[in-house]
Coordinates of C-alpha atoms and ligand atoms in Angstrom, one line a residue:
X27 CA -98.0 58.2 171.0
X28 CA -96.3 55.4 173.3
X29 CA -98.9 52.9 172.9
X30 CA -99.1 53.6 169.5
X31 CA -95.4 53.4 168.8
X32 CA -95.3 49.8 170.6
X33 CA -97.8 48.6 168.4
X34 CA -96.2 50.0 165.5
X35 CA -92.4 48.2 166.7
X36 CA -94.8 44.8 166.2
X37 CA -95.6 45.7 163.5
X38 CA -92.7 46.5 161.9
X39 CA -90.9 43.4 163.8
X40 CA -93.1 41.0 161.5
X41 CA -93.0 42.7 158.0
X42 CA -88.9 42.7 158.4
X43 CA -89.7 39.3 158.5
X44 CA -91.6 38.8 155.5
X45 CA -90.4 38.5 151.9
X46 CA -90.2 41.5 149.9
X47 CA -92.7 40.2 147.2
X48 CA -95.5 39.2 150.2
X49 CA -94.9 43.0 151.4
X50 CA -95.9 44.4 147.8
X51 CA -98.9 42.7 148.4
X52 CA -100.2 44.7 151.3
X53 CA -100.1 47.7 149.6
X54 CA -98.7 49.9 151.7
X55 CA -98.6 53.5 151.5
X56 CA -94.9 53.8 153.1
X57 CA -93.5 50.1 151.6
X58 CA -90.2 51.4 151.7
X59 CA -89.7 52.2 155.6
X60 CA -91.2 48.6 156.2
X61 CA -88.9 46.9 153.9
X62 CA -85.6 48.3 155.2
X63 CA -86.5 47.5 158.7
X64 CA -84.4 45.0 160.6
X65 CA -85.7 43.4 163.9
X66 CA -82.5 43.5 165.1
X67 CA -82.1 47.3 164.7
X68 CA -84.9 47.7 167.4
X69 CA -82.7 46.6 170.0
X70 CA -79.2 48.4 169.2
X71 CA -81.0 51.4 168.7
X72 CA -83.7 53.7 169.8
X73 CA -85.7 54.6 167.4
X74 CA -88.7 57.1 167.0
X75 CA -91.5 56.8 165.4
X76 CA -92.7 60.3 164.0
X77 CA -96.4 60.6 162.5
X78 CA -97.4 63.0 160.0
X79 CA -100.2 63.3 158.0
X80 CA -100.6 59.7 159.1
X81 CA -97.9 58.4 157.0
X82 CA -94.9 56.7 159.5
X83 CA -91.7 58.0 159.2
X84 CA -88.8 55.9 161.8
X85 CA -86.1 56.3 163.2
X86 CA -83.7 59.7 163.5
X87 CA -83.7 62.0 161.2
X88 CA -80.2 60.7 160.1
X89 CA -81.9 57.2 159.8
X90 CA -84.8 59.0 158.1
X91 CA -82.3 60.3 155.3
X92 CA -81.1 56.9 154.8
X93 CA -84.5 55.3 154.3
X94 CA -85.3 58.1 151.8
X95 CA -82.3 57.4 149.8
X96 CA -82.8 53.5 149.1
X97 CA -85.8 53.0 148.1
X98 CA -87.4 52.8 144.9
X99 CA -90.4 55.5 143.9
X100 CA -93.3 53.1 141.8
X101 CA -94.7 55.5 139.1
X102 CA -91.3 56.6 137.7
X103 CA -89.3 55.7 134.4
X104 CA -86.2 57.0 133.1
X105 CA -85.3 57.3 129.4
X106 CA -81.9 57.6 127.9
X107 CA -80.3 57.2 124.4
X108 CA -77.6 53.8 124.2
X109 CA -76.2 55.1 121.1
X110 CA -75.2 58.7 119.8
X111 CA -78.7 60.4 119.7
X112 CA -82.1 60.8 117.3
X113 CA -82.5 56.8 118.9
X114 CA -86.6 58.1 119.0
X115 CA -86.3 58.9 123.4
X116 CA -89.2 61.8 122.9
X117 CA -91.5 59.2 121.2
X118 CA -90.8 57.1 123.9
X119 CA -91.1 59.4 126.6
X120 CA -95.1 60.7 124.9
X121 CA -96.0 56.3 124.8
X122 CA -94.8 55.9 128.5
X123 CA -96.0 58.9 129.9
X124 CA -99.8 57.9 128.5
X125 CA -99.3 54.6 130.0
X126 CA -98.0 56.2 133.1
X127 CA -101.0 58.2 133.6
X128 CA -103.4 55.6 132.6
X129 CA -102.3 53.6 135.7
X130 CA -104.8 54.0 138.9
X131 CA -104.5 56.3 141.3
X132 CA -102.0 58.7 139.2
X133 CA -103.3 62.1 138.8
X134 CA -101.0 63.9 137.2
X135 CA -97.0 63.3 136.1
X136 CA -94.2 65.1 136.1
X137 CA -91.7 65.0 132.9
X138 CA -88.4 65.6 134.1
X139 CA -85.5 67.0 131.8
X140 CA -81.9 67.7 134.0
X141 CA -79.1 67.6 131.9
X142 CA -78.7 69.8 128.1
X143 CA -80.3 72.2 126.5
X144 CA -80.9 73.3 122.9
X145 CA -78.9 71.0 121.3
X146 CA -81.4 68.3 121.9
X147 CA -84.3 68.0 119.3
X148 CA -87.0 65.8 119.2
X149 CA -90.1 65.1 117.2
X150 CA -93.6 64.5 119.1
X151 CA -96.7 64.1 117.9
X152 CA -100.4 65.1 118.7
X153 CA -103.3 64.8 116.9
X154 CA -101.5 64.1 113.2
X155 CA -99.3 67.3 114.4
X156 CA -95.7 67.3 114.7
X157 CA -94.0 69.0 117.1
X158 CA -90.2 69.8 117.8
X159 CA -88.9 70.4 121.2
X160 CA -86.0 71.5 122.6
X161 CA -85.6 72.5 125.5
X162 CA -89.5 72.1 126.7
X163 CA -90.2 68.5 128.1
X164 CA -92.3 66.2 125.9
X165 CA -94.8 67.0 128.5
X166 CA -96.5 69.4 126.9
X167 CA -98.8 67.1 124.7
X168 CA -100.5 65.9 127.3
X169 CA -103.0 67.8 129.7
X170 CA -102.1 66.1 133.5
X171 CA -98.8 66.4 132.9
X172 CA -95.7 69.3 134.0
X173 CA -92.6 70.0 132.3
X174 CA -89.5 70.3 134.9
X175 CA -86.4 71.7 133.0
X176 CA -84.2 71.5 136.0
X177 CA -81.4 72.5 137.2
X178 CA -79.2 70.6 135.2
X179 CA -79.8 72.3 132.3
X180 CA -78.7 74.9 129.9
X181 CA -81.6 77.0 128.9
X182 CA -81.3 80.4 126.6
X183 CA -84.2 81.8 127.7
X184 CA -84.9 84.2 124.9
X185 CA -85.2 80.5 122.9
X186 CA -87.5 79.1 125.1
X187 CA -90.0 81.8 124.8
X188 CA -89.7 81.5 121.1
X189 CA -89.5 77.2 121.4
X190 CA -92.8 77.7 124.2
X191 CA -94.7 80.4 121.3
X192 CA -94.6 77.7 118.7
X193 CA -95.8 74.9 121.2
X194 CA -98.4 76.7 121.9
X195 CA -99.8 77.1 118.9
X196 CA -100.2 73.2 118.5
X197 CA -101.1 72.4 122.1
X198 CA -102.6 75.6 123.1
X199 CA -101.6 77.4 126.2
X200 CA -99.0 75.8 128.2
X201 CA -99.1 78.5 131.6
X202 CA -98.8 75.9 134.8
X203 CA -97.4 73.2 133.0
X204 CA -94.3 74.3 132.8
X205 CA -91.6 74.8 135.6
X206 CA -88.1 76.0 135.1
X207 CA -85.6 75.2 137.9
X208 CA -84.2 79.0 139.2
X209 CA -81.1 77.0 139.6
X210 CA -80.9 76.2 135.7
X211 CA -77.7 77.4 133.8
X212 CA -78.5 80.3 131.9
X213 CA -77.0 80.7 128.6
X214 CA -76.9 83.8 126.3
X215 CA -75.5 84.9 122.9
X216 CA -72.2 85.7 125.1
X217 CA -71.9 82.1 125.1
X218 CA -72.8 81.6 121.3
X219 CA -70.2 84.0 120.5
X220 CA -67.9 82.5 122.8
X221 CA -68.7 79.7 120.2
X222 CA -67.4 81.3 117.5
X223 CA -64.4 82.9 119.6
X224 CA -62.9 79.5 120.5
X225 CA -64.0 78.2 117.0
X226 CA -61.4 80.8 115.4
X227 CA -59.0 81.9 117.6
X228 CA -58.4 78.5 119.4
X229 CA -59.6 76.0 116.9
X230 CA -61.5 74.7 119.8
X231 CA -65.3 73.7 120.0
X232 CA -65.1 72.4 116.5
X233 CA -68.4 70.1 116.4
X234 CA -70.5 72.0 118.9
X235 CA -74.0 73.4 118.1
X236 CA -72.9 76.8 118.4
X237 CA -75.5 77.4 120.7
X238 CA -73.8 78.2 123.6
X239 CA -74.1 75.1 125.8
X240 CA -70.3 74.0 126.3
X241 CA -69.5 77.9 126.9
X242 CA -72.2 77.6 129.8
X243 CA -71.3 75.0 131.4
X244 CA -67.6 75.6 131.1
X245 CA -68.9 79.0 132.6
X246 CA -71.0 77.0 135.8
X247 CA -67.7 74.6 136.5
X248 CA -66.3 78.2 136.6
X249 CA -68.8 79.4 139.2
X250 CA -70.1 82.6 137.5
X251 CA -72.8 84.0 138.4
X252 CA -74.5 82.2 135.6
X253 CA -78.2 81.0 136.4
X254 CA -81.6 81.8 135.4
X255 CA -82.1 83.0 139.5
X256 CA -79.2 85.6 138.1
X257 CA -81.0 86.8 135.7
X258 CA -84.2 87.3 137.7
X259 CA -81.8 89.3 140.8
X260 CA -82.6 93.2 141.6
X261 CA -78.6 93.8 139.8
X262 CA -79.0 91.5 137.0
X263 CA -78.0 94.1 134.4
X264 CA -74.8 95.2 136.0
X265 CA -73.6 91.8 136.6
X266 CA -74.1 90.9 132.8
X267 CA -73.5 94.6 131.9
X268 CA -69.9 93.7 132.9
X269 CA -69.7 90.3 131.1
X270 CA -70.7 91.9 128.4
X271 CA -67.6 94.2 129.0
X272 CA -65.3 91.7 129.9
X273 CA -66.3 89.2 126.7
X274 CA -65.7 92.5 124.3
X275 CA -61.9 93.3 125.8
X276 CA -61.5 89.5 125.2
X277 CA -62.6 90.0 121.5
X278 CA -61.4 93.0 120.9
X279 CA -57.5 91.5 122.4
X280 CA -58.3 89.1 118.9
X281 CA -59.2 92.1 117.0
X282 CA -62.8 90.6 116.9
X283 CA -66.0 92.7 117.1
X284 CA -68.3 91.0 120.2
X285 CA -71.6 93.3 118.6
X286 CA -70.5 91.8 114.4
X287 CA -70.7 88.9 115.6
X288 CA -73.4 86.1 114.4
X289 CA -74.9 84.0 116.8
X290 CA -77.9 81.7 116.0
X291 CA -81.4 83.2 115.3
X292 CA -84.1 80.1 116.4
X293 CA -87.5 82.0 116.2
X294 CA -86.4 83.1 112.5
X295 CA -84.6 79.4 112.1
X296 CA -87.6 77.8 113.2
X297 CA -89.7 80.1 110.7
X298 CA -87.7 79.5 107.8
X299 CA -87.2 75.4 108.4
X300 CA -82.9 76.7 108.4
X301 CA -80.6 77.9 110.4
X302 CA -80.7 82.4 110.4
X303 CA -78.0 84.4 112.6
X304 CA -78.0 87.4 113.6
X305 CA -75.6 90.0 115.5
X306 CA -74.8 89.9 119.6
X307 CA -75.5 93.6 118.9
X308 CA -74.3 96.5 121.5
X309 CA -74.7 96.2 125.4
X310 CA -78.0 98.2 125.6
X311 CA -79.2 95.7 122.7
X312 CA -77.6 92.7 124.2
X313 CA -79.6 93.8 127.5
X314 CA -82.6 95.2 126.7
X315 CA -83.3 91.6 124.5
X316 CA -82.8 89.8 127.8
X317 CA -85.0 92.1 129.8
X318 CA -88.0 92.0 127.9
X319 CA -87.4 87.7 128.0
X320 CA -87.1 88.7 132.0
X321 CA -90.2 90.6 132.4
X322 CA -91.8 87.3 130.3
X323 CA -90.6 85.0 132.3
X324 CA -91.8 86.5 135.4
X325 CA -95.0 87.1 134.1
X326 CA -95.2 83.6 133.1
X327 CA -94.3 82.7 137.3
X328 CA -92.8 79.9 135.0
X329 CA -89.4 79.8 137.9
X330 CA -89.5 77.2 141.0
X331 CA -87.5 75.9 143.4
X332 CA -88.1 72.3 142.0
X333 CA -86.3 70.6 144.5
X334 CA -89.4 70.5 147.0
X335 CA -91.1 69.2 143.8
X336 CA -88.8 66.1 143.9
X337 CA -89.1 65.5 147.1
X338 CA -93.3 65.2 147.3
X339 CA -93.4 64.1 144.0
X340 CA -91.3 61.0 145.5
X341 CA -93.7 60.6 148.6
X342 CA -96.9 61.1 146.4
X343 CA -98.4 58.0 144.6
X344 CA -100.5 59.7 143.2
X345 CA -97.8 61.5 141.1
X346 CA -96.1 59.6 137.9
X347 CA -92.4 60.9 136.9
X348 CA -90.4 60.4 134.4
X349 CA -87.1 61.4 133.0
X350 CA -86.0 62.3 129.3
X351 CA -82.9 62.2 129.0
X352 CA -81.0 64.2 125.8
X353 CA -78.6 63.4 123.5
X354 CA -77.5 59.6 124.3
X355 CA -74.8 57.4 126.3
X356 CA -72.4 57.3 123.6
X357 CA -72.0 61.2 123.6
X358 CA -71.5 61.0 128.0
X359 CA -68.7 63.7 128.4
X360 CA -67.4 61.4 130.7
X361 CA -67.3 58.0 128.9
X362 CA -69.0 59.3 125.3
X363 CA -66.8 59.1 121.7
X364 CA -64.4 61.6 123.3
X365 CA -63.5 63.8 121.7
X366 CA -67.1 64.0 119.7
X367 CA -69.3 64.3 123.3
X368 CA -71.4 66.7 124.7
X369 CA -70.9 68.7 127.5
X370 CA -73.6 66.9 129.9
X371 CA -73.8 63.4 131.6
X372 CA -76.1 61.9 129.6
X373 CA -76.1 58.7 131.7
X374 CA -78.8 58.1 134.5
X375 CA -76.1 59.6 136.8
X376 CA -77.0 63.0 134.8
X377 CA -80.2 63.1 136.8
X378 CA -78.5 62.8 139.4
X379 CA -77.1 65.9 139.2
X380 CA -79.4 67.3 136.9
X381 CA -82.3 67.3 139.6
X382 CA -80.0 67.4 142.8
X383 CA -82.8 64.8 144.1
X384 CA -83.0 61.6 142.5
X385 CA -80.1 58.8 142.0
X386 CA -81.1 56.2 139.7
X387 CA -81.9 53.1 142.1
X388 CA -84.4 55.4 143.1
X389 CA -86.4 55.1 139.8
X390 CA -88.4 51.9 139.2
X391 CA -88.0 51.2 135.0
X392 CA -84.6 52.5 133.4
X393 CA -85.1 52.7 129.5
X394 CA -82.9 52.7 127.2
X395 CA -83.3 53.5 123.5
X396 CA -81.7 52.2 120.9
X397 CA -82.4 52.6 117.1
X398 CA -82.7 48.1 116.1
X399 CA -81.5 47.9 112.7
X400 CA -78.5 50.7 112.5
X401 CA -77.1 53.6 114.4
X402 CA -77.1 57.1 113.0
X403 CA -74.7 59.7 114.4
X404 CA -73.9 63.8 113.9
X405 CA -70.9 65.7 113.4
X406 CA -67.1 64.6 112.9
X407 CA -66.9 61.3 114.2
X408 CA -65.9 58.4 112.1
X409 CA -67.4 55.0 113.8
X410 CA -66.2 51.7 112.7
X411 CA -69.2 50.9 111.3
X412 CA -70.4 53.3 109.6
X413 CA -71.5 52.4 106.0
X414 CA -69.2 54.9 103.8
X415 CA -71.7 56.7 101.9
X416 CA -71.4 60.1 99.9
X417 CA -72.8 62.9 101.3
X418 CA -75.1 63.5 98.0
X419 CA -76.6 60.2 98.4
X420 CA -79.9 61.1 99.5
X421 CA -81.6 58.0 98.6
X422 CA -81.0 54.9 96.5
X423 CA -81.7 56.9 93.0
X424 CA -78.5 59.0 93.8
X425 CA -76.6 55.4 93.4
X426 CA -74.8 54.3 90.7
X427 CA -75.7 50.4 89.3
X428 CA -72.5 49.1 91.5
X429 CA -73.1 50.2 94.7
X430 CA -72.4 47.5 97.3
X431 CA -75.2 45.9 99.6
X432 CA -73.8 48.1 102.6
X433 CA -74.2 51.5 100.0
X434 CA -78.1 50.2 99.5
X435 CA -79.1 50.0 103.2
X436 CA -77.4 53.0 104.2
X437 CA -79.5 54.8 100.9
X438 CA -82.2 53.3 101.9
X439 CA -82.4 54.1 105.5
X440 CA -81.4 57.7 104.8
X441 CA -84.2 58.5 102.6
X442 CA -87.4 55.8 104.5
X443 CA -85.9 57.8 108.3
X444 CA -85.2 60.9 106.9
X445 CA -82.1 60.7 107.9
X446 CA -81.0 64.3 107.6
X447 CA -80.7 67.4 110.3
X448 CA -83.6 68.9 111.3
X449 CA -82.5 72.7 110.9
X450 CA -79.7 72.4 108.8
X451 CA -80.6 69.2 106.3
X452 CA -77.3 67.8 106.4
X453 CA -77.5 64.0 105.8
X454 CA -76.7 61.8 108.8
X455 CA -73.9 59.0 108.8
X456 CA -75.6 55.6 109.1
X457 CA -74.0 53.2 110.9
X458 CA -74.6 49.4 111.2
X459 CA -75.9 48.4 114.4
X460 CA -72.2 48.0 116.8
X461 CA -73.0 45.3 119.6
X462 CA -69.6 46.1 122.0
X463 CA -70.8 49.9 122.0
X464 CA -74.0 49.0 122.9
X465 CA -72.9 47.0 125.6
X466 CA -70.4 49.7 126.8
X467 CA -73.1 51.8 126.8
X468 CA -75.8 49.9 128.4
X469 CA -73.8 49.2 130.9
X470 CA -72.6 53.1 132.2
X471 CA -76.1 54.5 131.3
X472 CA -77.0 51.9 134.4
X473 CA -80.6 51.1 132.0
X474 CA -81.9 47.6 132.5
X475 CA -84.9 47.4 129.9
X476 CA -84.5 48.1 125.9
X477 CA -86.8 49.8 123.9
X478 CA -85.7 49.1 120.2
X479 CA -86.9 51.8 117.9
X480 CA -87.4 51.7 114.1
X481 CA -87.9 48.5 113.6
X482 CA -89.4 49.5 110.2
X483 CA -86.7 50.4 108.9
X484 CA -85.8 47.3 106.8
X485 CA -86.5 45.9 103.3
X486 CA -86.9 42.0 102.4
X487 CA -84.3 42.3 99.8
X488 CA -81.7 43.5 102.0
X489 CA -79.1 41.8 104.4
X490 CA -79.4 43.8 107.5
X491 CA -75.5 43.6 108.7
X492 CA -74.8 43.7 113.0
X493 CA -71.7 43.6 114.4
X494 CA -70.7 41.3 116.9
X495 CA -67.2 41.9 118.2
X496 CA -64.2 43.4 117.2
X497 CA -61.1 42.3 115.7
X498 CA -57.1 44.4 115.4
X499 CA -56.2 44.5 111.6
X500 CA -54.6 40.5 112.1
X501 CA -57.6 38.9 113.3
X502 CA -57.2 39.1 116.7
X503 CA -60.3 40.2 119.3
X504 CA -59.8 43.4 120.9
X505 CA -62.4 44.2 123.5
X506 CA -64.3 47.6 123.4
X507 CA -63.0 50.3 125.0
X508 CA -63.8 53.8 125.0
X509 CA -63.0 56.9 123.4
X510 CA -62.4 57.6 119.5
X511 CA -58.7 57.1 119.9
X512 CA -59.5 53.4 120.7
X513 CA -62.9 52.5 118.3
X514 CA -60.5 54.0 115.3
X515 CA -58.1 51.3 115.7
X516 CA -60.4 48.4 115.6
X517 CA -62.1 46.1 112.8
X518 CA -66.1 45.5 113.5
X519 CA -66.8 41.4 112.8
X520 CA -70.6 41.1 111.6
X521 CA -73.3 38.6 111.2
X522 CA -76.0 39.1 108.6
X523 CA -79.1 38.6 109.2
X524 CA -82.2 38.6 106.7
X525 CA -84.1 41.4 105.8
X526 CA -88.2 41.9 106.3
X527 CA -91.0 44.3 105.2
X528 CA -91.5 47.5 107.0
X529 CA -94.9 47.2 106.0
X530 CA -95.3 43.9 107.8
X531 CA -93.7 45.4 111.2
X532 CA -96.0 48.5 110.9
X533 CA -99.0 46.1 110.8
X534 CA -98.0 44.4 114.2
X535 CA -100.7 44.8 116.7
X536 CA -98.0 42.3 119.1
X537 CA -94.1 41.1 119.5
X538 CA -96.4 37.7 118.0
X539 CA -97.4 39.6 115.3
X540 CA -94.6 40.9 113.8
X541 CA -92.4 39.0 111.1
X542 CA -90.3 36.2 111.9
X543 CA -87.3 37.6 110.7
X544 CA -87.7 40.8 112.9
X545 CA -88.2 38.4 116.0
X546 CA -85.0 36.7 115.1
X547 CA -83.5 40.2 115.1
X548 CA -84.6 41.0 118.4
X549 CA -84.2 37.6 119.5
X550 CA -80.3 38.0 118.2
X551 CA -80.0 41.1 120.2
X552 CA -81.1 40.9 123.5
X553 CA -79.1 37.3 123.8
X554 CA -75.6 39.2 123.2
X555 CA -76.5 42.6 125.2
X556 CA -78.7 39.8 127.8
X557 CA -81.2 42.9 128.5
X558 CA -84.7 42.2 127.9
X559 CA -85.5 44.2 125.1
X560 CA -89.5 45.1 126.2
X561 CA -90.8 47.8 123.5
X562 CA -90.1 48.2 120.3
X563 CA -91.7 51.1 118.0
X564 CA -92.9 50.1 114.0
X565 CA -93.1 53.2 112.6
X566 CA -93.0 57.0 114.0
X567 CA -96.7 57.6 115.0
X568 CA -97.9 56.9 118.5
X569 CA -99.5 54.0 117.4
X570 CA -96.6 52.3 116.3
X571 CA -96.0 51.0 119.6
X572 CA -95.4 47.5 121.0
X573 CA -94.8 46.9 125.0
X574 CA -94.3 43.3 126.3
X575 CA -96.4 43.2 129.3
X576 CA -95.1 42.6 132.8
X577 CA -96.5 39.2 133.5
Ligands
GDP618 P1 -84.8 61.8 120.2 O1 -83.8 62.6 120.2 O2 -84.0 60.8 120.7 O3 -85.9 62.0 120.8 O4 -85.2 61.0 118.8 P2 -85.4 61.8 117.6 O5 -87.3 62.7 117.9 O6 -84.9 63.6 117.2 O7 -85.3 61.4 116.1 C1 -85.8 60.1 116.2 C2 -86.6 60.0 114.5 O8 -87.3 58.9 114.1 C3 -87.7 61.0 114.5 O9 -88.0 61.6 113.9 C4 -89.0 59.9 115.1 O10 -90.5 60.3 114.3 C5 -88.7 59.2 114.4 N1 -89.0 58.3 114.9 C6 -89.3 57.3 116.0 N2 -89.7 56.3 116.3 C7 -89.8 55.6 114.8 C8 -89.7 54.2 114.2 O11 -90.5 53.1 114.7 N3 -89.9 54.2 113.0 C9 -89.5 55.2 112.3 N4 -89.4 54.8 110.9 N5 -89.5 56.5 112.6 C10 -89.2 56.7 114.3
MG619 MG1 -83.4 64.6 119.2

């Protein structure tokens, strides 16, 4: 060890003086250790070189930990929404995952969800078949990928089972391809009933999805036993039985019946393509349903401690890692359009909390996804750039002759981009691209490049408006501030640019091939955000995807 140690130290001293760029060329397996050391530190501290499986770890354990938390893992990608959701994150993850697996030396990849639950939804496609995923990460579409549903997620096990069974009809057996953290937060029909209760009694939770997400997160903050591991523990029936009793009392105090309270039934809803509800049922019925799913979970052997998996993935360059965020920065619990926000951290720091391992700076490529020509919004929030469009308008044919150009764009977009809720079928709000909002979301989410999706959503004869800044009602400049209250007091100011033909965009094989107006549009947004747009999508299919190379 001692002669090894000496030669190691001298190599270190040489390497530490080299520029990081020339270090890259050496392709050292443990580049981060070499980069961190500085020659002076050899004099000041007594370092230990530890050899583990031919890899070198230097320093005291604390130093080693510090090294660990300061370095980027190559082959790692995070994908987050920077608007109000449904930007197309799922398909970007799908495209990027394919690219990761194509890197030579990468043998498999983890697709990691670290927040949200059944309130998310995105579509990915395989062999022409579309699959809607909610709790399951998109990795199921690839043979070499393993999906992780991590500890920051809220999981309704019965829904998970239904979702996996539906996914398996398209992708085949997923055993061994899906890992659920034992520390993930458990949602049951009780939390779903609680949303109904809150709405009735406290006039709270308006805008919630009814899927129990926000009560489940609240119980986590309350430190109740509501982890997947609590369902797997021997005393689970006792713990959840007591919780049922507690809920009964809470409901009875308001003259409500827990057993009769209707909650969403995911499987039935999927089959009918409409929201179907079922009663929570008696305590025995409630517990028996859970018992069924518990047995299924145990049989599938899906529940694991994910911490060790992260540690190993961080170390091992043959493993790619991709983080798939749900919802979007505009819906972040702390800094989204409060109060109409979701219950988790949708920005990249959500990954740190929700995995207990990955800080954003450890991730190589951080992609913010936005809908290029417009933004869509679901729920009650009123954003300043919303195009006033009646809910009854499903497409241009529903407009009358004196419709404004804004209404024409909104109606075209609703129809062309299918902007209707997946389960409810309700039309979504269509908004003009809002640069102040986008910029704030980019900053808070911690992304460093952008993916512009839906570039095909344009028409040659329709101008596109972009909100460049806000003023007050007297025309004085007003800076962006988070929170709906502020948003409702601003007047958006726009520039108008020429549209282009959707089909021309869809045909493009590279950024250069794009119609001039689409190129100008992207250049404008890039200038106003100051963030490189490296990906553009030109249609919903996997092949409608353009990426600028790193050169
Ligand atoms: P996510 O929640 O961000 O993952 O997005 P969703 O999958 O829920 O919603 C995005 C929708 O837009 C899906 O229906 C996609 O098929 C569709 N989509 C994605 N990219 C494009 C695109 O470039 N053009 C068009 N026209 N549709 C797209
Ligand atoms: Mg979605």
